PDB file of C-alpha atoms in Angstrom:
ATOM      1  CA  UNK I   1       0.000   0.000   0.000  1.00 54.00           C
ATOM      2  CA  UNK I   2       0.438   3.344   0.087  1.00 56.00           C
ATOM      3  CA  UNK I   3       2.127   3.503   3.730  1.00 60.00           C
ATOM      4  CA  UNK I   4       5.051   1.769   2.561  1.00 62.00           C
ATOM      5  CA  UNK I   5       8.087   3.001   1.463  1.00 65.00           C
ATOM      6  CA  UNK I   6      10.832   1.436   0.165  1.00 62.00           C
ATOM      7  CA  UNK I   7      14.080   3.133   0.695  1.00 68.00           C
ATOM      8  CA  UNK I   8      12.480   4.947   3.995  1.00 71.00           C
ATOM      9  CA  UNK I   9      16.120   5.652   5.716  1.00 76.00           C
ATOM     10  CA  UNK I  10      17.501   7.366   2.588  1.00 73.00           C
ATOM     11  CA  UNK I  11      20.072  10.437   2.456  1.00 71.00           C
ATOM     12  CA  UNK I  12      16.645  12.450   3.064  1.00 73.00           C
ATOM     13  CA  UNK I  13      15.102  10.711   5.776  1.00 77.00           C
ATOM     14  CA  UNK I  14      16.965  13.285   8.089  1.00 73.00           C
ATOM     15  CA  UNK I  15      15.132  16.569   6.598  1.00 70.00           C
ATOM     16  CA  UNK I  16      11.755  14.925   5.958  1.00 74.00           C
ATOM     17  CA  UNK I  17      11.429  12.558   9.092  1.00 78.00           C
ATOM     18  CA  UNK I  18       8.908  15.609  10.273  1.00 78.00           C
ATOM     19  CA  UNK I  19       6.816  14.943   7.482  1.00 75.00           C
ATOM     20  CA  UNK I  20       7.167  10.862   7.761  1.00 77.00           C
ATOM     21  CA  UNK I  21       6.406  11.643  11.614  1.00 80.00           C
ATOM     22  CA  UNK I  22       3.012  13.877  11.021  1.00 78.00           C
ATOM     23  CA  UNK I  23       1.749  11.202   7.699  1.00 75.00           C
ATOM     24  CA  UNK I  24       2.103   7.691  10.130  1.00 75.00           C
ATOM     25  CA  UNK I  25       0.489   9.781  12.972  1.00 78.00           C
ATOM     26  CA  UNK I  26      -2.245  10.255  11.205  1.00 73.00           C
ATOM     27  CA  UNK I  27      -2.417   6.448   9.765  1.00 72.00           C
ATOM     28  CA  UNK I  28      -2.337   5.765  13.928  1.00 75.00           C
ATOM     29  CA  UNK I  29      -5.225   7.895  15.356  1.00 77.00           C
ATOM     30  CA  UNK I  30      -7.428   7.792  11.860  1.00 73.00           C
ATOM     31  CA  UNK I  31      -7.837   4.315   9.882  1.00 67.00           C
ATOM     32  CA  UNK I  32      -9.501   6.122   7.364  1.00 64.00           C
ATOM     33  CA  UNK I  33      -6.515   8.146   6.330  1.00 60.00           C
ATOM     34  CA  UNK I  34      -4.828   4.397   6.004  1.00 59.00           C
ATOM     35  CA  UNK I  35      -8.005   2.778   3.742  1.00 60.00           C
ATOM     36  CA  UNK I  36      -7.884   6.342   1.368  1.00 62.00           C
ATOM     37  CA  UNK I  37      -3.891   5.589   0.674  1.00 63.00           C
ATOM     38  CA  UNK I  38      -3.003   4.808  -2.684  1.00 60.00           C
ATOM     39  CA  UNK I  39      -1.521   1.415  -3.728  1.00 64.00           C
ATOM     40  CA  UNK I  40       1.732   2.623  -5.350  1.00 66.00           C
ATOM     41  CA  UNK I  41       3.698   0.287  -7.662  1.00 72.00           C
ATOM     42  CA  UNK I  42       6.830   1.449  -9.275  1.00 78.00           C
ATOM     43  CA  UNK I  43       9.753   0.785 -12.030  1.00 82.00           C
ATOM     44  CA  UNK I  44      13.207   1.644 -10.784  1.00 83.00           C
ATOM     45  CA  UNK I  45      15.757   1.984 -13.805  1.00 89.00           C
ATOM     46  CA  UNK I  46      19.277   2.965 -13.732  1.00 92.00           C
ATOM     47  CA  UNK I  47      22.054   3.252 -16.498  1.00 94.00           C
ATOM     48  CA  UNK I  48      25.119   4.815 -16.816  1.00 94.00           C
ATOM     49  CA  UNK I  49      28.091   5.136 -19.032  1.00 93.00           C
ATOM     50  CA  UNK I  50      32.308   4.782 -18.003  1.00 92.00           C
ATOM     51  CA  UNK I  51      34.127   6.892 -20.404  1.00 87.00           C
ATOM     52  CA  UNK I  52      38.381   7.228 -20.639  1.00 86.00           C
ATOM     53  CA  UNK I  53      38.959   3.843 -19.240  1.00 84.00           C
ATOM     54  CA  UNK I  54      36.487   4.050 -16.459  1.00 86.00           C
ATOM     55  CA  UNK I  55      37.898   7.251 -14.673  1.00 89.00           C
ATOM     56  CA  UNK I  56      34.752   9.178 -15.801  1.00 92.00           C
ATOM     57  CA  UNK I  57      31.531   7.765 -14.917  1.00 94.00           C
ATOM     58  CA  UNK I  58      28.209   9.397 -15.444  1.00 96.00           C
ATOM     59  CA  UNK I  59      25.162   7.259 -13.638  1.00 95.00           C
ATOM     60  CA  UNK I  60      21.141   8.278 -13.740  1.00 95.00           C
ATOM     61  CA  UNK I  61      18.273   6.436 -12.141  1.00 93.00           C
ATOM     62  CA  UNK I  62      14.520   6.830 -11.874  1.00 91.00           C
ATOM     63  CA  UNK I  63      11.817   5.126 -10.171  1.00 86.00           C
ATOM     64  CA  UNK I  64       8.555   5.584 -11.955  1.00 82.00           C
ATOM     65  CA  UNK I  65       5.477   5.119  -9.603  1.00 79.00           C
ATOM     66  CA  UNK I  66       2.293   4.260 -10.752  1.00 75.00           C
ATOM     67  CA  UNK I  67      -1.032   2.708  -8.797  1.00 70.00           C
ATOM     68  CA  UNK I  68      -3.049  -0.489  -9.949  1.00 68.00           C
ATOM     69  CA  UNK I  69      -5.962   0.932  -8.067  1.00 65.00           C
ATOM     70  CA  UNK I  70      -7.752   3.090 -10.837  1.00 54.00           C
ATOM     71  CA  UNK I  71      -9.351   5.771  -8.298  1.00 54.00           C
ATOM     72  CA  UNK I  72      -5.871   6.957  -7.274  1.00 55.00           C
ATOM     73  CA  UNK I  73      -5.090  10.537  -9.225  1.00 57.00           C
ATOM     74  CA  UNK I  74      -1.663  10.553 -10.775  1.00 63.00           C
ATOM     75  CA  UNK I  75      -0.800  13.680  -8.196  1.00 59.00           C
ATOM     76  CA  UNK I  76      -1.374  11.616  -5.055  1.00 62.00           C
ATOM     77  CA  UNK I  77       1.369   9.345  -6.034  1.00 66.00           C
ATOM     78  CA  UNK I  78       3.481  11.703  -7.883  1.00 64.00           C
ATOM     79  CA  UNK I  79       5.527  12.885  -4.927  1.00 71.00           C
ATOM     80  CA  UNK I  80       6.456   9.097  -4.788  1.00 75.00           C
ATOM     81  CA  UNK I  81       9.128   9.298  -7.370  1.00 82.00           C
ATOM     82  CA  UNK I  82      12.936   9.178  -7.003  1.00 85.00           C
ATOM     83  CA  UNK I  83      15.605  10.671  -9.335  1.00 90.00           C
ATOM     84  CA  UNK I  84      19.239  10.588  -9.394  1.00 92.00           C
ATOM     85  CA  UNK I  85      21.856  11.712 -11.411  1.00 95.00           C
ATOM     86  CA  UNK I  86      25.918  11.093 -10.520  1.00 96.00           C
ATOM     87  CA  UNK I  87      29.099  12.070 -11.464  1.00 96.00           C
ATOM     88  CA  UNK I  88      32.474  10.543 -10.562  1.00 95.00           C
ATOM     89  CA  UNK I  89      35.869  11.560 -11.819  1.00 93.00           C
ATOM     90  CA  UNK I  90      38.297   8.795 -10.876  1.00 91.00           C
ATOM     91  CA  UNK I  91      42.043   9.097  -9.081  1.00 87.00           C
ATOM     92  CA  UNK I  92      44.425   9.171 -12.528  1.00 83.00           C
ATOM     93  CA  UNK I  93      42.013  11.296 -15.101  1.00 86.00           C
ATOM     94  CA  UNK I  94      43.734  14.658 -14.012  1.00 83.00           C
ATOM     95  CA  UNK I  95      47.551  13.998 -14.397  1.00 76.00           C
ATOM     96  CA  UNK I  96      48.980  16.625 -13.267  1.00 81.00           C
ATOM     97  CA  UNK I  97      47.366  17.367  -9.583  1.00 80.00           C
ATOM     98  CA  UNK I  98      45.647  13.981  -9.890  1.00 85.00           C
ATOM     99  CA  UNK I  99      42.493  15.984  -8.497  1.00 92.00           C
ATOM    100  CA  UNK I 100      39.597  13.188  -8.354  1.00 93.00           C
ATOM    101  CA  UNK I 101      36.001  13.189  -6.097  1.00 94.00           C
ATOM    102  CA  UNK I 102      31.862  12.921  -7.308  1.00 95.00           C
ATOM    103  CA  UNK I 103      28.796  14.838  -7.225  1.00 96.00           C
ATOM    104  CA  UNK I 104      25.131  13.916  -6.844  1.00 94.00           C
ATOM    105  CA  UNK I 105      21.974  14.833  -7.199  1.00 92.00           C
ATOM    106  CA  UNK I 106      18.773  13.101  -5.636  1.00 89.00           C
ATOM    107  CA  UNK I 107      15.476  14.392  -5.387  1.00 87.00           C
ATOM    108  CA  UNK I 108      12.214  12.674  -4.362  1.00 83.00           C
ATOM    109  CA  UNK I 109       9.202  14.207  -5.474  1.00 82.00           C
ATOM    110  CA  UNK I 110      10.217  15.552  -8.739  1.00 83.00           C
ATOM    111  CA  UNK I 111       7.268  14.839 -11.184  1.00 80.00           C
ATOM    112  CA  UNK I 112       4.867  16.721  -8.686  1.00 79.00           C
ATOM    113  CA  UNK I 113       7.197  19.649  -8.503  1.00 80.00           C
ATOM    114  CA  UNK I 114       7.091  19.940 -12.205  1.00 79.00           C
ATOM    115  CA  UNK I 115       3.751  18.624 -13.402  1.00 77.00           C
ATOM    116  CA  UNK I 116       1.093  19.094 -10.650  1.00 75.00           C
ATOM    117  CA  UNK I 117       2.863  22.027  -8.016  1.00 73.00           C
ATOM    118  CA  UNK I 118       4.600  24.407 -10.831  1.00 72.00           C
ATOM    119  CA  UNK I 119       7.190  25.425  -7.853  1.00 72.00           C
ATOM    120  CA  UNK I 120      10.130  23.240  -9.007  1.00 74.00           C
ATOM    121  CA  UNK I 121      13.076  24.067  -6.531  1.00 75.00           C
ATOM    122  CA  UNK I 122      16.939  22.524  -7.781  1.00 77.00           C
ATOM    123  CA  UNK I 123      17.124  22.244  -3.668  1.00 73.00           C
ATOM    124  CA  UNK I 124      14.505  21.732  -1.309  1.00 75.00           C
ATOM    125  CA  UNK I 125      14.091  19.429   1.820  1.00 73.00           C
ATOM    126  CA  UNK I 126      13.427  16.739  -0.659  1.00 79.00           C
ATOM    127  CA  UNK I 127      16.869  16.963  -2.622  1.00 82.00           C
ATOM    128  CA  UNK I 128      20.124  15.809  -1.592  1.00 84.00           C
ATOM    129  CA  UNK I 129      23.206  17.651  -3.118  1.00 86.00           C
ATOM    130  CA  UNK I 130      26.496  16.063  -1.864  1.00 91.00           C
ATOM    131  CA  UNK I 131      29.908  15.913  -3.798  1.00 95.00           C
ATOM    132  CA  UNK I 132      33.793  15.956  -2.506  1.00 95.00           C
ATOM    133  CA  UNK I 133      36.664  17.031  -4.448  1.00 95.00           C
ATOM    134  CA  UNK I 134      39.922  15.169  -3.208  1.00 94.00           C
ATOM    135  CA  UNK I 135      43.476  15.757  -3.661  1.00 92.00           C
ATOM    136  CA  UNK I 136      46.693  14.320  -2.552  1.00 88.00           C
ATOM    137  CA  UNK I 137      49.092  15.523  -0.445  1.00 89.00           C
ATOM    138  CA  UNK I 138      52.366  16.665  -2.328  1.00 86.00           C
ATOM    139  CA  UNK I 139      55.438  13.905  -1.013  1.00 86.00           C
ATOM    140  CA  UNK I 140      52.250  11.781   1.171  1.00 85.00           C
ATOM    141  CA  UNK I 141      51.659   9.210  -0.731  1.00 83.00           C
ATOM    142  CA  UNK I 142      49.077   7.661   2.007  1.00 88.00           C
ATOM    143  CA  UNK I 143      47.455  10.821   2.498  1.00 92.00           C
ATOM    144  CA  UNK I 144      44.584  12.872   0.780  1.00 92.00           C
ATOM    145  CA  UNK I 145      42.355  16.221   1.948  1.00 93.00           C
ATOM    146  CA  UNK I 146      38.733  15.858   0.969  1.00 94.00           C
ATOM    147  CA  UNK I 147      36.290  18.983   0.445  1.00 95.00           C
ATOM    148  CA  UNK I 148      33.209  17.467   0.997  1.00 93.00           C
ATOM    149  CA  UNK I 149      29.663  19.745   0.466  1.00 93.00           C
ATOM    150  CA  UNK I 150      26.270  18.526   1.243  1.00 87.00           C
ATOM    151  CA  UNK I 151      23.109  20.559   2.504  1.00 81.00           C
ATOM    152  CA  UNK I 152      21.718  20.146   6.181  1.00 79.00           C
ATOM    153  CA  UNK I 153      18.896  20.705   7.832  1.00 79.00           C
ATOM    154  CA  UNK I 154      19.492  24.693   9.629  1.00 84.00           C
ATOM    155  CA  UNK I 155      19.625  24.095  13.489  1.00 86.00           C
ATOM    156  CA  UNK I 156      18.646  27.062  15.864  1.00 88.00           C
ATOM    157  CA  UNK I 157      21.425  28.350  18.479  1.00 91.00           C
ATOM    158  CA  UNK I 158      19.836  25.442  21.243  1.00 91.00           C
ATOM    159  CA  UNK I 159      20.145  22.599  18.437  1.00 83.00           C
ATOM    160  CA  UNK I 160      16.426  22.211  17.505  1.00 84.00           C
ATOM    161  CA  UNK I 161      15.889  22.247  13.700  1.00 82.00           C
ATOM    162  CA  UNK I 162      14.929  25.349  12.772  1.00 86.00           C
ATOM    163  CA  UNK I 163      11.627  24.523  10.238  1.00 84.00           C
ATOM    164  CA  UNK I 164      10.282  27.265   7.618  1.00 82.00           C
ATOM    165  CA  UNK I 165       6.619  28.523   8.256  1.00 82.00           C
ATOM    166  CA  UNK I 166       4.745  25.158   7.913  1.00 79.00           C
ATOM    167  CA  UNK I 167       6.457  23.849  11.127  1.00 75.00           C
ATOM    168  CA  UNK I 168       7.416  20.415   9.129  1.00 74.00           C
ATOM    169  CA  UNK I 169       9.663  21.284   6.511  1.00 75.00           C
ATOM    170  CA  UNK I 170      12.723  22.039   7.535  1.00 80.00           C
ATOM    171  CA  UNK I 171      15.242  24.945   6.355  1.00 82.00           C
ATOM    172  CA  UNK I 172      17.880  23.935   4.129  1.00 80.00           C
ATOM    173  CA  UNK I 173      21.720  24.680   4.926  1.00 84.00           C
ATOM    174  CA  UNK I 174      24.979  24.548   2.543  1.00 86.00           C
ATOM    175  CA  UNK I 175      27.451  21.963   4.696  1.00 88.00           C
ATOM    176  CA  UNK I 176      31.047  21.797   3.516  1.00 92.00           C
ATOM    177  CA  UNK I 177      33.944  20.137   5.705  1.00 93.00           C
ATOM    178  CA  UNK I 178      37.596  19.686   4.728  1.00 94.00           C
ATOM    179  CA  UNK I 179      38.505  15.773   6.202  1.00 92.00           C
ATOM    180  CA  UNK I 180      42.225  14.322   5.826  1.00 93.00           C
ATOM    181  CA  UNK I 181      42.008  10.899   4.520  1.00 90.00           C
ATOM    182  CA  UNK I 182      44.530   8.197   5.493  1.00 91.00           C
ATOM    183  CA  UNK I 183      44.741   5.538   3.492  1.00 83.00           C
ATOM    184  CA  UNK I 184      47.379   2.011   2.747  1.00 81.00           C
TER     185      UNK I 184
END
């Protein structure tokens, strides 16, 4: 049904766990809410493509959802979709500072952004942007500096999660940490 969701602990779960919180609350005090749930189904694919001996690889995937139960509206399951797009540049493309890391992009939701709620955000509490950029230490063979970005959820001075307006969502934040990587 409609209450599961495969995936549930995914590199989102820690800016929409408000929203998972208030949507199984309500399949607890109200059965109805539960019965009214859509049935959603889904195709996953993913592909991707290694180019210059495997030190560049590009990677997409989307899950498609769709219901077998004919009353559901395509906008009730539409913010059950998944994309993802990745891009790795492997240690030994860039010769000369051998410079390597990745970016991503995931977003759940993405088909009711653009088709049903005409407010399509590149980053929202539903998107993960993460990426590094690593490079070696000049005459440390064993060790690298990572610059690794992500966004966050915005904490208030006391630690709480600060939320926007709707007291669920919360506010995104820009994360980016420099980590020394030791490695044999």
């Amino acid at each position: 049904t409609g209450a599961f969701r495969p995936a549930f602990f995914d590199s989102a779960y820690e800016r929409v766990k408000g929203t998972y919180a208030e949507e199984y609350a309500a399949y607890l005090t109200n059965s109805a809410t539960y019965d009214a749930t859509p049935n959603v189904m889904g195709v996953y694919g993913e592909g991707g493509f290694n180019f210059l001996r495997e030190k560049l690889t590009f990677k997409m995937g989307y899950f498609w959802p769709w219901s077998p139960d004919t009353a559901s509206v395509a906008s009730q399951i539409a913010n059950e979709d998944f994309f993802m797009a990745q891009l790795v540049i492997k240690k030994g493309l860039i010769p000369i500072v051998d410079v390597y890391g990745s970016v991503s992009y995931e977003k759940r939701g993405l088909a009711k952004d653009l088709f049903f709620d005409n407010d399509f955000a590149l980053l929202d509490a539903n998107t993960t942007l993460k990426g590094e950029i690593v490079v070696p230490v000049p005459k440390a063979p064993n060790l690298d500096l990572a610059f690794v970005f992500s966004t966050s959820a915005a904490r208030n001075p006391d630690g709480s999660i600060d939320y926007e307006s709707d007291n669920v969502t919360p506010k995104m934040v820009p994360v980016i940490t420099l980590e020394t990587r030791l490695h044999f």
